[in-house]
Amino acid sequence: MGILEKGLEALYPSSIYCVSCGSIIDATRNYALCDACAEKLHWLGQKTCSRCGKILNEEDRHDLCWDCRQFAHDFDRSYTCVQYGLYERGILMDYKYRGKSYIGRKLGDILYDRISLEEEVFDLIVPVPMHRKKEAKRGYNQAKIMAAQLARRMKLPCAAGLLERVRETLPMKGLGAFERHMNLEGAFRISRQSHYELKEKRILLVDDIYTTGSTLDACSKVLRQAGAGRICGLTFACGANIPPKQ
Ligand SMILES: [Zn+2]
Ligand SMILES: [Zn+2]
């Protein structure tokens, strides 16, 4: 645990309050969620998109979600934990915009349990980077804290400085898949300071939320060009499988 995290742990003991509603819980609760909130989250069901991991209806006759049937991806596979809804939004808003960076470790634990269900082997955990100006303003990169906890649990290196975001991009909210793709064109690169050998390396990219996959795609493209082997994504939440309104 770093000094910053130790300080935060003292200020906000992460296992005493539910990360979603703030009610008092005991330390035995999974992920620091009270029972009521754990039940309200939209945990993934049996049926998920065989490419991006988005949650599909049990009666869906497709193996792929609507997005994955329209667009190819640069990553090999992606996994997620919950579908983005009211409670998931609340947790992520607190985590990203209200300074509650300690939530990241709990999300990292959730990611660990999720990826442990899969027969995947990785060499390196890579968080999706933020632009340094944005990270400086927020004080932390939410993907990095989650990835660091996941890496600790998986006993793998967390290559936080491997990728960098070289271009400030428009907020993705409200953009369609193609616009998202264009918005991220050339936004990432391998950091010049990075000493990681990427040839044939199996990489797990970590982000907080998966919408159309354009962020994971843009990162995967750069890693692929640098010689990476299998590239997977892992996010806390994913958007719903809904075709966009025409
Ligand atoms: Zn709660
Ligand atoms: Zn999909």
Short mmCIF file of C-alpha atoms and ligand atoms in Angstrom, two decimals:
data_model
loop_
_atom_site.label_atom_id
_atom_site.label_comp_id
_atom_site.label_asym_id
_atom_site.label_seq_id
_atom_site.Cartn_x
_atom_site.Cartn_y
_atom_site.Cartn_z
CA MET A 1 0.00 0.00 0.00
CA GLY A 2 1.40 3.40 -0.95
CA ILE A 3 1.56 6.36 1.43
CA LEU A 4 -1.39 8.05 -0.24
CA GLU A 5 -3.50 4.92 0.06
CA LYS A 6 -2.47 4.43 3.70
CA GLY A 7 -3.56 7.97 4.44
CA LEU A 8 -6.86 7.45 2.69
CA GLU A 9 -7.39 4.18 4.51
CA ALA A 10 -6.97 6.03 7.82
CA LEU A 11 -9.35 8.80 6.76
CA TYR A 12 -11.93 6.55 5.21
CA PRO A 13 -11.59 3.01 6.55
CA SER A 14 -12.70 1.27 3.40
CA SER A 15 -14.46 -1.64 5.04
CA ILE A 16 -16.68 0.23 7.48
CA TYR A 17 -19.00 2.05 5.10
CA CYS A 18 -20.84 0.64 2.10
CA VAL A 19 -19.17 2.11 -1.00
CA SER A 20 -22.57 2.62 -2.61
CA CYS A 21 -24.92 4.01 0.07
CA GLY A 22 -22.54 4.82 2.93
CA SER A 23 -24.35 2.76 5.57
CA ILE A 24 -22.22 1.08 8.22
CA ILE A 25 -21.23 -2.51 7.48
CA ASP A 26 -18.88 -5.01 9.05
CA ALA A 27 -15.58 -5.99 7.48
CA THR A 28 -16.81 -9.39 6.32
CA ARG A 29 -18.94 -7.90 3.52
CA ASN A 30 -17.69 -8.54 0.03
CA TYR A 31 -16.26 -5.48 -1.76
CA ALA A 32 -17.46 -3.20 1.07
CA LEU A 33 -21.03 -3.28 -0.22
CA CYS A 34 -23.98 -3.65 2.16
CA ASP A 35 -26.32 -6.55 1.39
CA ALA A 36 -29.02 -4.26 0.01
CA CYS A 37 -26.63 -2.55 -2.43
CA ALA A 38 -24.91 -5.79 -3.46
CA GLU A 39 -28.34 -7.01 -4.50
CA LYS A 40 -29.18 -3.84 -6.41
CA LEU A 41 -26.12 -4.03 -8.66
CA HIS A 42 -26.70 -5.59 -12.07
CA TRP A 43 -24.20 -8.44 -11.85
CA LEU A 44 -23.55 -10.20 -15.12
CA GLY A 45 -25.86 -13.06 -15.94
CA GLN A 46 -25.18 -16.34 -17.65
CA LYS A 47 -25.25 -14.97 -21.16
CA THR A 48 -22.70 -12.41 -22.32
CA CYS A 49 -21.36 -11.24 -25.69
CA SER A 50 -18.64 -13.68 -26.68
CA ARG A 51 -16.43 -10.82 -27.79
CA CYS A 52 -16.88 -7.79 -25.54
CA GLY A 53 -18.55 -9.42 -22.53
CA LYS A 54 -21.63 -7.19 -22.58
CA ILE A 55 -24.65 -8.69 -20.86
CA LEU A 56 -27.16 -10.28 -23.25
CA ASN A 57 -30.72 -11.32 -22.52
CA GLU A 58 -30.99 -15.03 -21.79
CA GLU A 59 -33.40 -15.33 -24.74
CA ASP A 60 -31.10 -13.44 -27.14
CA ARG A 61 -30.44 -15.68 -30.15
CA HIS A 62 -27.09 -13.98 -30.89
CA ASP A 63 -23.70 -14.75 -29.34
CA LEU A 64 -22.56 -11.21 -30.08
CA CYS A 65 -24.06 -7.93 -28.88
CA TRP A 66 -25.42 -5.39 -31.35
CA ASP A 67 -22.16 -3.37 -31.37
CA CYS A 68 -19.94 -6.38 -31.97
CA ARG A 69 -22.14 -7.46 -34.87
CA GLN A 70 -21.54 -4.07 -36.55
CA PHE A 71 -17.92 -3.32 -35.72
CA ALA A 72 -14.69 -5.30 -35.50
CA HIS A 73 -12.50 -4.86 -32.42
CA ASP A 74 -8.75 -4.56 -32.03
CA PHE A 75 -8.75 -6.45 -28.71
CA ASP A 76 -9.27 -10.21 -28.62
CA ARG A 77 -11.79 -10.38 -25.82
CA SER A 78 -13.21 -8.21 -23.08
CA TYR A 79 -14.85 -8.99 -19.75
CA THR A 80 -17.01 -6.95 -17.41
CA CYS A 81 -18.62 -7.31 -13.99
CA VAL A 82 -21.88 -5.37 -13.92
CA GLN A 83 -24.21 -3.57 -16.29
CA TYR A 84 -24.17 0.20 -15.90
CA GLY A 85 -27.31 1.39 -14.10
CA LEU A 86 -28.32 3.78 -11.34
CA TYR A 87 -26.28 2.20 -8.53
CA GLU A 88 -23.25 1.48 -10.69
CA ARG A 89 -23.37 5.10 -11.81
CA GLY A 90 -23.50 6.27 -8.20
CA ILE A 91 -20.42 4.26 -7.27
CA LEU A 92 -18.46 5.47 -10.30
CA MET A 93 -19.50 9.10 -9.79
CA ASP A 94 -18.28 8.96 -6.17
CA TYR A 95 -15.12 7.24 -7.29
CA LYS A 96 -14.24 9.53 -10.19
CA TYR A 97 -15.70 12.91 -9.37
CA ARG A 98 -16.05 13.09 -5.59
CA GLY A 99 -12.49 12.23 -4.64
CA LYS A 100 -13.30 8.82 -3.14
CA SER A 101 -10.27 7.17 -4.65
CA TYR A 102 -10.33 4.39 -2.01
CA ILE A 103 -13.28 2.83 -3.88
CA GLY A 104 -10.76 1.80 -6.55
CA ARG A 105 -9.35 -0.98 -4.41
CA LYS A 106 -12.80 -2.49 -3.90
CA LEU A 107 -13.41 -2.34 -7.64
CA GLY A 108 -10.02 -4.00 -8.14
CA ASP A 109 -11.20 -6.85 -5.90
CA ILE A 110 -14.37 -7.20 -7.97
CA LEU A 111 -12.26 -7.30 -11.17
CA TYR A 112 -10.08 -9.99 -9.61
CA ASP A 113 -13.03 -12.24 -8.83
CA ARG A 114 -14.46 -11.65 -12.31
CA ILE A 115 -11.30 -12.52 -14.24
CA SER A 116 -10.65 -15.52 -11.98
CA LEU A 117 -13.72 -17.12 -13.57
CA GLU A 118 -11.95 -17.20 -16.94
CA GLU A 119 -9.20 -19.51 -18.10
CA GLU A 120 -6.99 -16.66 -19.21
CA VAL A 121 -3.30 -16.18 -18.47
CA PHE A 122 -1.67 -12.76 -18.60
CA ASP A 123 1.83 -11.36 -18.33
CA LEU A 124 1.00 -7.73 -17.75
CA ILE A 125 -1.83 -5.56 -16.39
CA VAL A 126 -2.16 -2.21 -18.18
CA PRO A 127 -4.54 0.54 -17.01
CA VAL A 128 -6.06 2.81 -19.65
CA PRO A 129 -4.16 6.08 -19.18
CA MET A 130 -5.65 9.52 -18.69
CA HIS A 131 -4.17 12.65 -20.18
CA ARG A 132 -1.64 13.92 -17.63
CA LYS A 133 -3.43 17.27 -17.28
CA LYS A 134 -6.71 15.56 -16.50
CA GLU A 135 -5.02 13.17 -14.07
CA ALA A 136 -3.30 16.06 -12.31
CA LYS A 137 -6.66 17.83 -11.96
CA ARG A 138 -8.48 14.77 -10.59
CA GLY A 139 -5.51 13.73 -8.47
CA TYR A 140 -5.62 10.13 -9.64
CA ASN A 141 -6.40 7.90 -12.58
CA GLN A 142 -9.32 5.67 -11.63
CA ALA A 143 -8.22 2.85 -13.96
CA LYS A 144 -4.73 2.85 -12.42
CA ILE A 145 -5.93 2.29 -8.82
CA MET A 146 -8.20 -0.56 -9.94
CA ALA A 147 -5.41 -2.08 -12.06
CA ALA A 148 -2.87 -1.81 -9.24
CA GLN A 149 -5.15 -3.72 -6.87
CA LEU A 150 -5.93 -6.32 -9.54
CA ALA A 151 -2.23 -6.76 -10.28
CA ARG A 152 -1.48 -7.23 -6.56
CA ARG A 153 -4.13 -9.93 -6.35
CA MET A 154 -2.96 -11.62 -9.57
CA LYS A 155 0.71 -11.23 -8.59
CA LEU A 156 1.48 -9.61 -11.93
CA PRO A 157 3.25 -6.37 -12.82
CA CYS A 158 1.02 -3.33 -13.27
CA ALA A 159 2.48 -1.37 -16.19
CA ALA A 160 0.92 1.98 -15.30
CA GLY A 161 3.42 4.07 -17.25
CA LEU A 162 3.42 1.90 -20.36
CA LEU A 163 0.76 3.73 -22.35
CA GLU A 164 0.24 7.46 -22.40
CA ARG A 165 -2.60 9.59 -23.60
CA VAL A 166 -1.00 12.19 -25.81
CA ARG A 167 -4.06 14.03 -26.92
CA GLU A 168 -6.86 15.53 -24.87
CA THR A 169 -10.07 14.13 -26.25
CA LEU A 170 -13.68 15.26 -26.23
CA PRO A 171 -15.93 13.76 -23.57
CA MET A 172 -17.27 10.52 -25.06
CA LYS A 173 -20.75 10.98 -23.66
CA GLY A 174 -23.32 11.31 -26.42
CA LEU A 175 -20.92 10.26 -29.18
CA GLY A 176 -21.77 7.33 -31.47
CA ALA A 177 -19.38 4.45 -32.13
CA PHE A 178 -17.76 6.01 -35.20
CA GLU A 179 -17.36 9.41 -33.53
CA ARG A 180 -15.82 7.72 -30.50
CA HIS A 181 -13.41 5.92 -32.76
CA MET A 182 -12.40 9.14 -34.54
CA ASN A 183 -12.14 11.01 -31.24
CA LEU A 184 -9.47 8.54 -30.07
CA GLU A 185 -7.49 8.37 -33.31
CA GLY A 186 -3.84 8.84 -32.32
CA ALA A 187 -4.76 9.53 -28.69
CA PHE A 188 -2.50 6.84 -27.20
CA ARG A 189 1.11 5.80 -27.62
CA ILE A 190 3.74 3.71 -25.89
CA SER A 191 5.50 5.98 -23.44
CA ARG A 192 9.12 6.77 -24.32
CA GLN A 193 10.01 6.03 -20.70
CA SER A 194 8.54 2.54 -20.87
CA HIS A 195 11.02 -0.32 -20.53
CA TYR A 196 8.49 -3.11 -20.91
CA GLU A 197 9.19 -5.80 -23.48
CA LEU A 198 5.88 -6.34 -25.26
CA LYS A 199 6.69 -9.00 -27.83
CA GLU A 200 4.17 -11.86 -27.53
CA LYS A 201 3.10 -10.57 -24.12
CA ARG A 202 -0.45 -11.36 -23.02
CA ILE A 203 -1.97 -8.13 -21.82
CA LEU A 204 -4.99 -7.32 -19.70
CA LEU A 205 -6.20 -3.74 -20.20
CA VAL A 206 -8.17 -2.26 -17.30
CA ASP A 207 -10.76 0.51 -17.42
CA ASP A 208 -13.75 1.55 -15.29
CA ILE A 209 -16.42 1.36 -17.97
CA TYR A 210 -16.99 -0.25 -21.37
CA THR A 211 -19.36 1.46 -23.80
CA THR A 212 -18.54 0.73 -27.44
CA GLY A 213 -15.03 -0.54 -26.82
CA SER A 214 -13.40 2.34 -28.70
CA THR A 215 -11.00 3.13 -25.84
CA LEU A 216 -9.87 -0.48 -25.47
CA ASP A 217 -9.57 -0.69 -29.27
CA ALA A 218 -7.37 2.39 -29.48
CA CYS A 219 -5.07 1.08 -26.72
CA SER A 220 -5.01 -2.41 -28.23
CA LYS A 221 -3.99 -1.07 -31.63
CA VAL A 222 -0.92 0.61 -30.13
CA LEU A 223 0.01 -2.48 -28.07
CA ARG A 224 -0.47 -4.71 -31.11
CA GLN A 225 1.87 -2.56 -33.19
CA ALA A 226 4.44 -2.95 -30.42
CA GLY A 227 4.25 -6.75 -30.79
CA ALA A 228 1.84 -7.74 -27.99
CA GLY A 229 0.22 -11.19 -28.15
CA ARG A 230 -3.30 -11.74 -26.81
CA ILE A 231 -4.96 -8.55 -25.61
CA CYS A 232 -8.01 -8.61 -23.36
CA GLY A 233 -9.98 -5.92 -21.60
CA LEU A 234 -11.51 -5.95 -18.13
CA THR A 235 -13.91 -3.26 -16.91
CA PHE A 236 -16.10 -2.81 -13.85
CA ALA A 237 -19.25 -1.84 -15.75
CA CYS A 238 -20.54 -2.07 -19.31
CA GLY A 239 -23.28 -0.25 -21.14
CA ALA A 240 -26.47 -2.08 -22.08
CA ASN A 241 -26.80 -4.02 -25.33
CA ILE A 242 -29.10 -1.57 -27.08
CA PRO A 243 -28.91 -0.63 -30.76
CA PRO A 244 -28.52 3.17 -31.03
CA LYS A 245 -31.62 5.17 -32.05
CA GLN A 246 -31.50 6.07 -35.72
ZN ZN B 1 -25.23 0.05 0.64
ZN ZN B 2 -20.12 -7.30 -27.78
#
